[in-house]
PDB file of C-alpha atoms in Angstrom:
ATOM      1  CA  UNK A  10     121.411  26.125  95.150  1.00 52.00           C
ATOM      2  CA  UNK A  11     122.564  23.400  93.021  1.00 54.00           C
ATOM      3  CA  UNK A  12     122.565  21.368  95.354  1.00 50.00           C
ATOM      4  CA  UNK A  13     119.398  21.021  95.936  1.00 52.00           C
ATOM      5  CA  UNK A  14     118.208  20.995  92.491  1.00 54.00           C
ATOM      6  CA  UNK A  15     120.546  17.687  92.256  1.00 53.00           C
ATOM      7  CA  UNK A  16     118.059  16.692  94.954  1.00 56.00           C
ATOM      8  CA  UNK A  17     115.056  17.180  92.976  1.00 55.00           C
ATOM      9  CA  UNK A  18     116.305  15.117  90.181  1.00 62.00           C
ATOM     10  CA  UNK A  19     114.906  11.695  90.344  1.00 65.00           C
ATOM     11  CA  UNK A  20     117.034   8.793  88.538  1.00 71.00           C
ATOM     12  CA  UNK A  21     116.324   9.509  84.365  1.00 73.00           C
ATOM     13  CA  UNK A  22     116.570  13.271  84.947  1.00 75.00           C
ATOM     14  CA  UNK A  23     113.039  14.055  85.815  1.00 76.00           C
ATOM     15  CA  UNK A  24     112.268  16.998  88.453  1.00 79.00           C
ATOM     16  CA  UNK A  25     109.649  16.704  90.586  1.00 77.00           C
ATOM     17  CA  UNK A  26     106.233  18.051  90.188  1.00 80.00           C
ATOM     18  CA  UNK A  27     105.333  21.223  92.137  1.00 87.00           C
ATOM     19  CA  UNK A  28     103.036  20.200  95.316  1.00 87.00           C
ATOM     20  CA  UNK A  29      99.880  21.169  93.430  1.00 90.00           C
ATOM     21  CA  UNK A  30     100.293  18.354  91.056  1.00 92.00           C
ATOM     22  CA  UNK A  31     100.857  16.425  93.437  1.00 91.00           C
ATOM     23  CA  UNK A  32      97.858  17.346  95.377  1.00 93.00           C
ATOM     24  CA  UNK A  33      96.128  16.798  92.224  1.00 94.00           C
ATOM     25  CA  UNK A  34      98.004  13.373  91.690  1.00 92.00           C
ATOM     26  CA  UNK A  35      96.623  12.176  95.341  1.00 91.00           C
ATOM     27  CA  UNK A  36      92.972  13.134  95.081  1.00 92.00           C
ATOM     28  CA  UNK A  37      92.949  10.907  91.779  1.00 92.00           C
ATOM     29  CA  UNK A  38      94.591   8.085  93.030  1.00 90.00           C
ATOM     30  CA  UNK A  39      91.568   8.713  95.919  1.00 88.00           C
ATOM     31  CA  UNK A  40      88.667   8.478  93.679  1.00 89.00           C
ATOM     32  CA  UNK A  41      90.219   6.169  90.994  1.00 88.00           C
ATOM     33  CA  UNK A  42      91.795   3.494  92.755  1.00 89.00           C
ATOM     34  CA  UNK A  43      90.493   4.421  96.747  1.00 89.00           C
ATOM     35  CA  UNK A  44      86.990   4.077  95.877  1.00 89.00           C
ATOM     36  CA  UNK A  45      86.537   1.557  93.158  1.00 87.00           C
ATOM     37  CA  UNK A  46      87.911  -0.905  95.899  1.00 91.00           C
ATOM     38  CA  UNK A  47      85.548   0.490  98.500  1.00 92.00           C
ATOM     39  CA  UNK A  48      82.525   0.039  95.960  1.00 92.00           C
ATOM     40  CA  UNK A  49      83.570  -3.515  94.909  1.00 91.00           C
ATOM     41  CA  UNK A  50      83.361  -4.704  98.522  1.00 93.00           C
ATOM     42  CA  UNK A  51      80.192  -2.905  99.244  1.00 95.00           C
ATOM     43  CA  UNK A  52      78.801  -4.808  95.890  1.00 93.00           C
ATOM     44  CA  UNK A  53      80.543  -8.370  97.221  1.00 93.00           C
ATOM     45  CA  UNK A  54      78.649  -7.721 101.090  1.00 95.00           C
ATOM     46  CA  UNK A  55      75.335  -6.360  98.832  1.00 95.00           C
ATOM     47  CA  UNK A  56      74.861  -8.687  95.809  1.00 92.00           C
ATOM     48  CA  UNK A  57      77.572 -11.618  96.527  1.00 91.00           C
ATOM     49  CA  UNK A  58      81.158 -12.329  94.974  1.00 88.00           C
ATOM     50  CA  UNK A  59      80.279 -13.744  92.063  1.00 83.00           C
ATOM     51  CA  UNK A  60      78.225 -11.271  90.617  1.00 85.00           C
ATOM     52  CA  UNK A  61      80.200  -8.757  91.564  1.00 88.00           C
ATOM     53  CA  UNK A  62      82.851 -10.073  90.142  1.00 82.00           C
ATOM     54  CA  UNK A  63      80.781 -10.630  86.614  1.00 79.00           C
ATOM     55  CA  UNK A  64      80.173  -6.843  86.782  1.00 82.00           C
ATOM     56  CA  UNK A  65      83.608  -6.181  87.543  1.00 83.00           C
ATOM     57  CA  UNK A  66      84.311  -8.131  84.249  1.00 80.00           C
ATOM     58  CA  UNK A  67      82.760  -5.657  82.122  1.00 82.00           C
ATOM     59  CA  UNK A  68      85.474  -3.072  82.774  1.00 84.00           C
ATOM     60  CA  UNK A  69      87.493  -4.593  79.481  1.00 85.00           C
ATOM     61  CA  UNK A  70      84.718  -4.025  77.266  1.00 87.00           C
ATOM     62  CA  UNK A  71      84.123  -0.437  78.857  1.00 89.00           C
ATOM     63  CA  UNK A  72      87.933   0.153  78.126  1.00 89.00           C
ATOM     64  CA  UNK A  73      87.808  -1.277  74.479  1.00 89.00           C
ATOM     65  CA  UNK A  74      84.381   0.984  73.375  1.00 90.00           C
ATOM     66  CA  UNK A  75      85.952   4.064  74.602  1.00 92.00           C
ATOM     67  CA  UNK A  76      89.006   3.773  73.034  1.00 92.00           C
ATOM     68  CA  UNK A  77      87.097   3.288  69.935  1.00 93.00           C
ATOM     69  CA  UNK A  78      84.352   6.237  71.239  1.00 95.00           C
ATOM     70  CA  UNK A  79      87.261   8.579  71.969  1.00 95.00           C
ATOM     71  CA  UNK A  80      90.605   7.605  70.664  1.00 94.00           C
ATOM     72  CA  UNK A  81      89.602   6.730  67.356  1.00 93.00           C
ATOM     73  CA  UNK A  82      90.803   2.693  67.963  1.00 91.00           C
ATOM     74  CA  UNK A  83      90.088   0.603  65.092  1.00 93.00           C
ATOM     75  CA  UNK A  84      87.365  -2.302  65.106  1.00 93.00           C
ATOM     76  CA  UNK A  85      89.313  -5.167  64.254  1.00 92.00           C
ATOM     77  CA  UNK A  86      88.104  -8.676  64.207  1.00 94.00           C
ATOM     78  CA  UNK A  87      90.660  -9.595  66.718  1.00 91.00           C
ATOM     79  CA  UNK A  88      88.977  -6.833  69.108  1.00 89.00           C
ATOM     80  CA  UNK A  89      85.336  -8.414  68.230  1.00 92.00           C
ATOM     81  CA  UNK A  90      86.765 -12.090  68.732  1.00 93.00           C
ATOM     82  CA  UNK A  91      88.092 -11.436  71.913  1.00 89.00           C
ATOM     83  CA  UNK A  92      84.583  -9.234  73.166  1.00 88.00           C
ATOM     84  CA  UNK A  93      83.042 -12.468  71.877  1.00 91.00           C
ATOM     85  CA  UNK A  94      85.073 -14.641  74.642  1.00 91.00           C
ATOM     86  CA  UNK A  95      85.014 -12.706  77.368  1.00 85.00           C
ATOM     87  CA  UNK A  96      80.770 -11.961  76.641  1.00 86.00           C
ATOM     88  CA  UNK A  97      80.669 -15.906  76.853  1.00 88.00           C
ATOM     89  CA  UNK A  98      82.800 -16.051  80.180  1.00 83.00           C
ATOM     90  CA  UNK A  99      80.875 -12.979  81.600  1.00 78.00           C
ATOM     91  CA  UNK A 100      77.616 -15.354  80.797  1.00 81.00           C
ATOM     92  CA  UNK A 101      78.895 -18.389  82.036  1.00 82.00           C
ATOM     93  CA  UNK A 102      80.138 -16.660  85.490  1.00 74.00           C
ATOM     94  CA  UNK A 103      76.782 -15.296  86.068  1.00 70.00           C
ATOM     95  CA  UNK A 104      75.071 -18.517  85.324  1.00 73.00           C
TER      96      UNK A 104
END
């Protein structure tokens, strides 16, 4: 029996998670990661590269407001300086 909790163990002392989680763990990494990619080269054959790729730059400024939404983040003028930049190179891609 303890052997095979030693095998369970991963390297810092963490134990596995039971096969629901990790049922739960794949599905995610389905709809997270599985189809953001399939949508991003359905936009790139639909409305080209490079406006796909402008959209695609919006997910930073998506991140930043819900952090602030939902987390609580504080508005800093480093945080507007930098939405200031990368507005500008959003623009100047989709020019």
């Amino acid at each position: 029996m303890e052997a095979m909790k030693d095998r369970q163990n991963l390297a810092i002392g963490e134990q596995l998670p039971a096969w629901q989680h990790l049922l739960i763990i794949l599905a995610l990494g389905y709809v997270a990661y599985g189809l953001s990619i399939y949508f991003y080269t359905y936009a790139q054959r639909t409305i080209g590269a490079a406006k796909t790729s402008t959209y695609y730059a919006t997910a930073p400024f998506i991140g930043a407001l819900l952090s602030v939404v939902f987390l609580g983040e504080p508005v800093s003028a480093i945080l507007i300086i930098a939405s200031i930049i990368m507005a500008l190179g959003c623009w100047l891609a989709a020019k």
